[in-house]
Amino acid sequence: MNWIIRSTKKLYCHTNLNNLLDSSWIDISEFNWLVSDLDVVNFSKQELPIDFRENYSILSSENFKKIIESNLQIIWGVISAVKKTENPKFDKENFPYVEGNDNVWNNDQFQVENAVFEITAWDSSYTIVKFKDAELSEKFKNHFDEAIELDKYKF
């Protein structure tokens, strides 16, 4: 199941990963993380383990945890979780992107072929979370009961 979520009381800033990737529903250490097409506000001004000169970065769960724990708001971006035993499979010439990509609004359209789930931050207004793992999707929905099924969301 795929979800869209906006700011709420529980998730005051849905594009802040510390809020979105709460340890009560996800264990980030199970994955490696591909982040791409990022536009962020780094409120903490601390150095992050991402090279923003590159179109994408592949982060270990340890480095991704530094991102989560920073005071970082994602305005635009794609974040893909891949099992630690795999390398992300994606077109390196056409890396995952958000703006101008209508496929982010379509169910089951993943930009990283072997992603377990994918988060898309859309102009800091929407966060789209897509899952291939039904159990993980259910945990997300139970934690964020305000999430709306992507295919039922109307602008």
mmCIF file of C-alpha atoms in Angstrom:
data_model
loop_
_atom_site.group_PDB
_atom_site.id
_atom_site.type_symbol
_atom_site.label_atom_id
_atom_site.label_comp_id
_atom_site.label_asym_id
_atom_site.label_seq_id
_atom_site.Cartn_x
_atom_site.Cartn_y
_atom_site.Cartn_z
ATOM 1 C CA MET A 1 0.000 0.000 0.000
ATOM 2 C CA ASN A 2 1.161 3.527 -0.736
ATOM 3 C CA TRP A 3 0.411 6.606 1.340
ATOM 4 C CA ILE A 4 0.442 10.372 1.220
ATOM 5 C CA ILE A 5 0.765 12.437 4.363
ATOM 6 C CA ARG A 6 0.667 16.138 5.198
ATOM 7 C CA SER A 7 1.624 18.028 8.348
ATOM 8 C CA THR A 8 -0.489 17.141 11.372
ATOM 9 C CA LYS A 9 -0.324 17.461 15.120
ATOM 10 C CA LYS A 10 1.556 14.154 15.411
ATOM 11 C CA LEU A 11 3.803 14.906 12.456
ATOM 12 C CA TYR A 12 4.289 18.657 12.744
ATOM 13 C CA CYS A 13 6.829 18.656 9.937
ATOM 14 C CA HIS A 14 6.358 15.596 7.774
ATOM 15 C CA THR A 15 9.515 16.271 5.789
ATOM 16 C CA ASN A 16 11.675 16.086 8.912
ATOM 17 C CA LEU A 17 13.023 12.525 8.906
ATOM 18 C CA ASN A 18 13.340 12.396 12.679
ATOM 19 C CA ASN A 19 9.550 12.623 12.813
ATOM 20 C CA LEU A 20 8.772 10.471 9.799
ATOM 21 C CA LEU A 21 11.145 7.572 10.502
ATOM 22 C CA ASP A 22 10.193 7.054 14.127
ATOM 23 C CA SER A 23 11.810 3.942 15.581
ATOM 24 C CA SER A 24 8.433 2.662 16.808
ATOM 25 C CA TRP A 25 7.543 1.521 13.289
ATOM 26 C CA ILE A 26 10.871 1.202 11.413
ATOM 27 C CA ASP A 27 14.346 -0.114 12.148
ATOM 28 C CA ILE A 28 16.548 1.949 9.847
ATOM 29 C CA SER A 29 19.548 -0.277 10.538
ATOM 30 C CA GLU A 30 18.051 -2.960 8.269
ATOM 31 C CA PHE A 31 18.653 -0.855 5.159
ATOM 32 C CA ASN A 32 21.079 1.111 3.082
ATOM 33 C CA TRP A 33 19.689 4.382 1.814
ATOM 34 C CA LEU A 34 19.822 6.103 -1.545
ATOM 35 C CA VAL A 35 19.049 9.822 -1.340
ATOM 36 C CA SER A 36 18.720 11.877 -4.496
ATOM 37 C CA ASP A 37 17.497 15.148 -5.940
ATOM 38 C CA LEU A 38 17.701 16.741 -2.492
ATOM 39 C CA ASP A 39 16.805 20.294 -1.632
ATOM 40 C CA VAL A 40 17.011 20.752 2.140
ATOM 41 C CA VAL A 41 17.108 23.273 4.946
ATOM 42 C CA ASN A 42 19.816 22.345 7.433
ATOM 43 C CA PHE A 43 18.728 24.203 10.567
ATOM 44 C CA SER A 44 21.537 22.720 12.660
ATOM 45 C CA LYS A 45 24.241 23.780 10.176
ATOM 46 C CA GLN A 46 26.124 20.600 11.110
ATOM 47 C CA GLU A 47 28.064 18.796 8.430
ATOM 48 C CA LEU A 48 26.070 15.979 6.883
ATOM 49 C CA PRO A 49 27.371 12.775 5.253
ATOM 50 C CA ILE A 50 25.948 13.780 1.857
ATOM 51 C CA ASP A 51 27.834 15.313 -1.046
ATOM 52 C CA PHE A 52 25.283 17.812 -2.336
ATOM 53 C CA ARG A 53 27.387 18.375 -5.457
ATOM 54 C CA GLU A 54 26.405 14.870 -6.595
ATOM 55 C CA ASN A 55 22.970 13.899 -7.895
ATOM 56 C CA TYR A 56 22.636 11.087 -5.397
ATOM 57 C CA SER A 57 24.329 9.497 -2.401
ATOM 58 C CA ILE A 58 24.226 5.948 -1.082
ATOM 59 C CA LEU A 59 24.359 5.957 2.704
ATOM 60 C CA SER A 60 24.897 3.259 5.268
ATOM 61 C CA SER A 61 22.314 3.072 8.028
ATOM 62 C CA GLU A 62 24.886 4.648 10.361
ATOM 63 C CA ASN A 63 25.312 7.695 8.114
ATOM 64 C CA PHE A 64 21.599 7.880 7.447
ATOM 65 C CA LYS A 65 21.021 7.948 11.205
ATOM 66 C CA LYS A 66 23.132 11.132 11.320
ATOM 67 C CA ILE A 67 20.763 12.641 8.765
ATOM 68 C CA ILE A 68 17.708 11.593 10.759
ATOM 69 C CA GLU A 69 19.118 12.985 14.003
ATOM 70 C CA SER A 70 20.060 16.315 12.439
ATOM 71 C CA ASN A 71 17.581 19.139 12.300
ATOM 72 C CA LEU A 72 17.075 18.767 8.558
ATOM 73 C CA GLN A 73 13.907 19.531 6.634
ATOM 74 C CA ILE A 74 13.619 18.055 3.165
ATOM 75 C CA ILE A 75 11.923 20.340 0.660
ATOM 76 C CA TRP A 76 12.360 18.078 -2.389
ATOM 77 C CA GLY A 77 13.917 14.651 -2.596
ATOM 78 C CA VAL A 78 13.692 10.906 -3.030
ATOM 79 C CA ILE A 79 14.825 8.515 -0.315
ATOM 80 C CA SER A 80 14.913 4.811 -1.099
ATOM 81 C CA ALA A 81 15.482 2.029 1.427
ATOM 82 C CA VAL A 82 17.267 -1.051 0.075
ATOM 83 C CA LYS A 83 18.091 -4.220 2.008
ATOM 84 C CA LYS A 84 21.643 -4.127 3.354
ATOM 85 C CA THR A 85 22.522 -7.230 1.341
ATOM 86 C CA GLU A 86 21.774 -5.472 -1.976
ATOM 87 C CA ASN A 87 23.072 -2.554 -3.992
ATOM 88 C CA PRO A 88 20.457 -0.058 -5.204
ATOM 89 C CA LYS A 89 19.350 -0.753 -8.781
ATOM 90 C CA PHE A 90 18.556 2.411 -10.702
ATOM 91 C CA ASP A 91 19.443 4.223 -13.894
ATOM 92 C CA LYS A 92 22.544 6.250 -12.994
ATOM 93 C CA GLU A 93 22.009 8.495 -16.024
ATOM 94 C CA ASN A 94 18.444 9.280 -14.892
ATOM 95 C CA PHE A 95 18.795 9.155 -11.129
ATOM 96 C CA PRO A 96 15.624 9.255 -8.976
ATOM 97 C CA TYR A 97 14.055 12.718 -9.028
ATOM 98 C CA VAL A 98 10.909 14.543 -7.921
ATOM 99 C CA GLU A 99 10.086 17.802 -9.663
ATOM 100 C CA GLY A 100 8.499 17.170 -13.056
ATOM 101 C CA ASN A 101 8.165 13.419 -12.387
ATOM 102 C CA ASP A 102 4.474 12.490 -12.549
ATOM 103 C CA ASN A 103 5.293 8.856 -11.702
ATOM 104 C CA VAL A 104 5.814 9.749 -8.043
ATOM 105 C CA TRP A 105 2.004 10.061 -7.823
ATOM 106 C CA ASN A 106 1.415 6.566 -9.249
ATOM 107 C CA ASN A 107 1.103 3.498 -7.065
ATOM 108 C CA ASP A 108 3.813 0.878 -7.437
ATOM 109 C CA GLN A 109 6.106 3.138 -9.486
ATOM 110 C CA PHE A 110 9.467 2.894 -7.719
ATOM 111 C CA GLN A 111 12.498 4.784 -8.983
ATOM 112 C CA VAL A 112 14.885 2.321 -7.381
ATOM 113 C CA GLU A 113 13.994 -1.120 -8.675
ATOM 114 C CA ASN A 114 14.853 -3.052 -5.515
ATOM 115 C CA ALA A 115 13.697 -0.481 -2.957
ATOM 116 C CA VAL A 116 11.713 -1.947 -0.064
ATOM 117 C CA PHE A 117 10.107 1.427 0.372
ATOM 118 C CA GLU A 118 10.523 4.897 -1.043
ATOM 119 C CA ILE A 119 9.872 8.337 0.406
ATOM 120 C CA THR A 120 9.255 11.315 -1.850
ATOM 121 C CA ALA A 121 9.219 14.840 -0.434
ATOM 122 C CA TRP A 122 7.215 17.099 -2.727
ATOM 123 C CA ASP A 123 7.883 20.805 -2.206
ATOM 124 C CA SER A 124 7.688 20.330 1.597
ATOM 125 C CA SER A 125 3.908 20.122 1.135
ATOM 126 C CA TYR A 126 3.433 16.384 0.684
ATOM 127 C CA THR A 127 5.283 13.256 1.607
ATOM 128 C CA ILE A 128 4.562 10.178 -0.455
ATOM 129 C CA VAL A 129 5.596 6.850 1.058
ATOM 130 C CA LYS A 130 5.454 3.720 -1.100
ATOM 131 C CA PHE A 131 5.951 0.192 0.156
ATOM 132 C CA LYS A 132 6.622 -3.206 -1.370
ATOM 133 C CA ASP A 133 6.455 -4.805 2.078
ATOM 134 C CA ALA A 134 2.825 -5.052 3.262
ATOM 135 C CA GLU A 135 3.805 -5.549 6.917
ATOM 136 C CA LEU A 136 5.943 -2.419 6.935
ATOM 137 C CA SER A 137 3.161 -0.494 5.205
ATOM 138 C CA GLU A 138 0.728 -1.583 7.893
ATOM 139 C CA LYS A 139 3.136 -0.494 10.657
ATOM 140 C CA PHE A 140 3.433 2.909 8.988
ATOM 141 C CA LYS A 141 -0.331 3.312 8.686
ATOM 142 C CA ASN A 142 -0.861 2.244 12.305
ATOM 143 C CA HIS A 143 1.661 4.849 13.433
ATOM 144 C CA PHE A 144 0.362 7.607 11.128
ATOM 145 C CA ASP A 145 -3.378 7.030 11.096
ATOM 146 C CA GLU A 146 -3.815 10.349 9.262
ATOM 147 C CA ALA A 147 -2.052 8.947 6.167
ATOM 148 C CA ILE A 148 -4.297 8.687 3.114
ATOM 149 C CA GLU A 149 -4.013 6.002 0.463
ATOM 150 C CA LEU A 150 -2.177 7.542 -2.462
ATOM 151 C CA ASP A 151 -4.722 6.406 -5.064
ATOM 152 C CA LYS A 152 -7.580 7.927 -3.029
ATOM 153 C CA TYR A 153 -5.957 11.309 -2.474
ATOM 154 C CA LYS A 154 -7.518 14.186 -4.411
ATOM 155 C CA PHE A 155 -5.897 17.602 -4.794
#
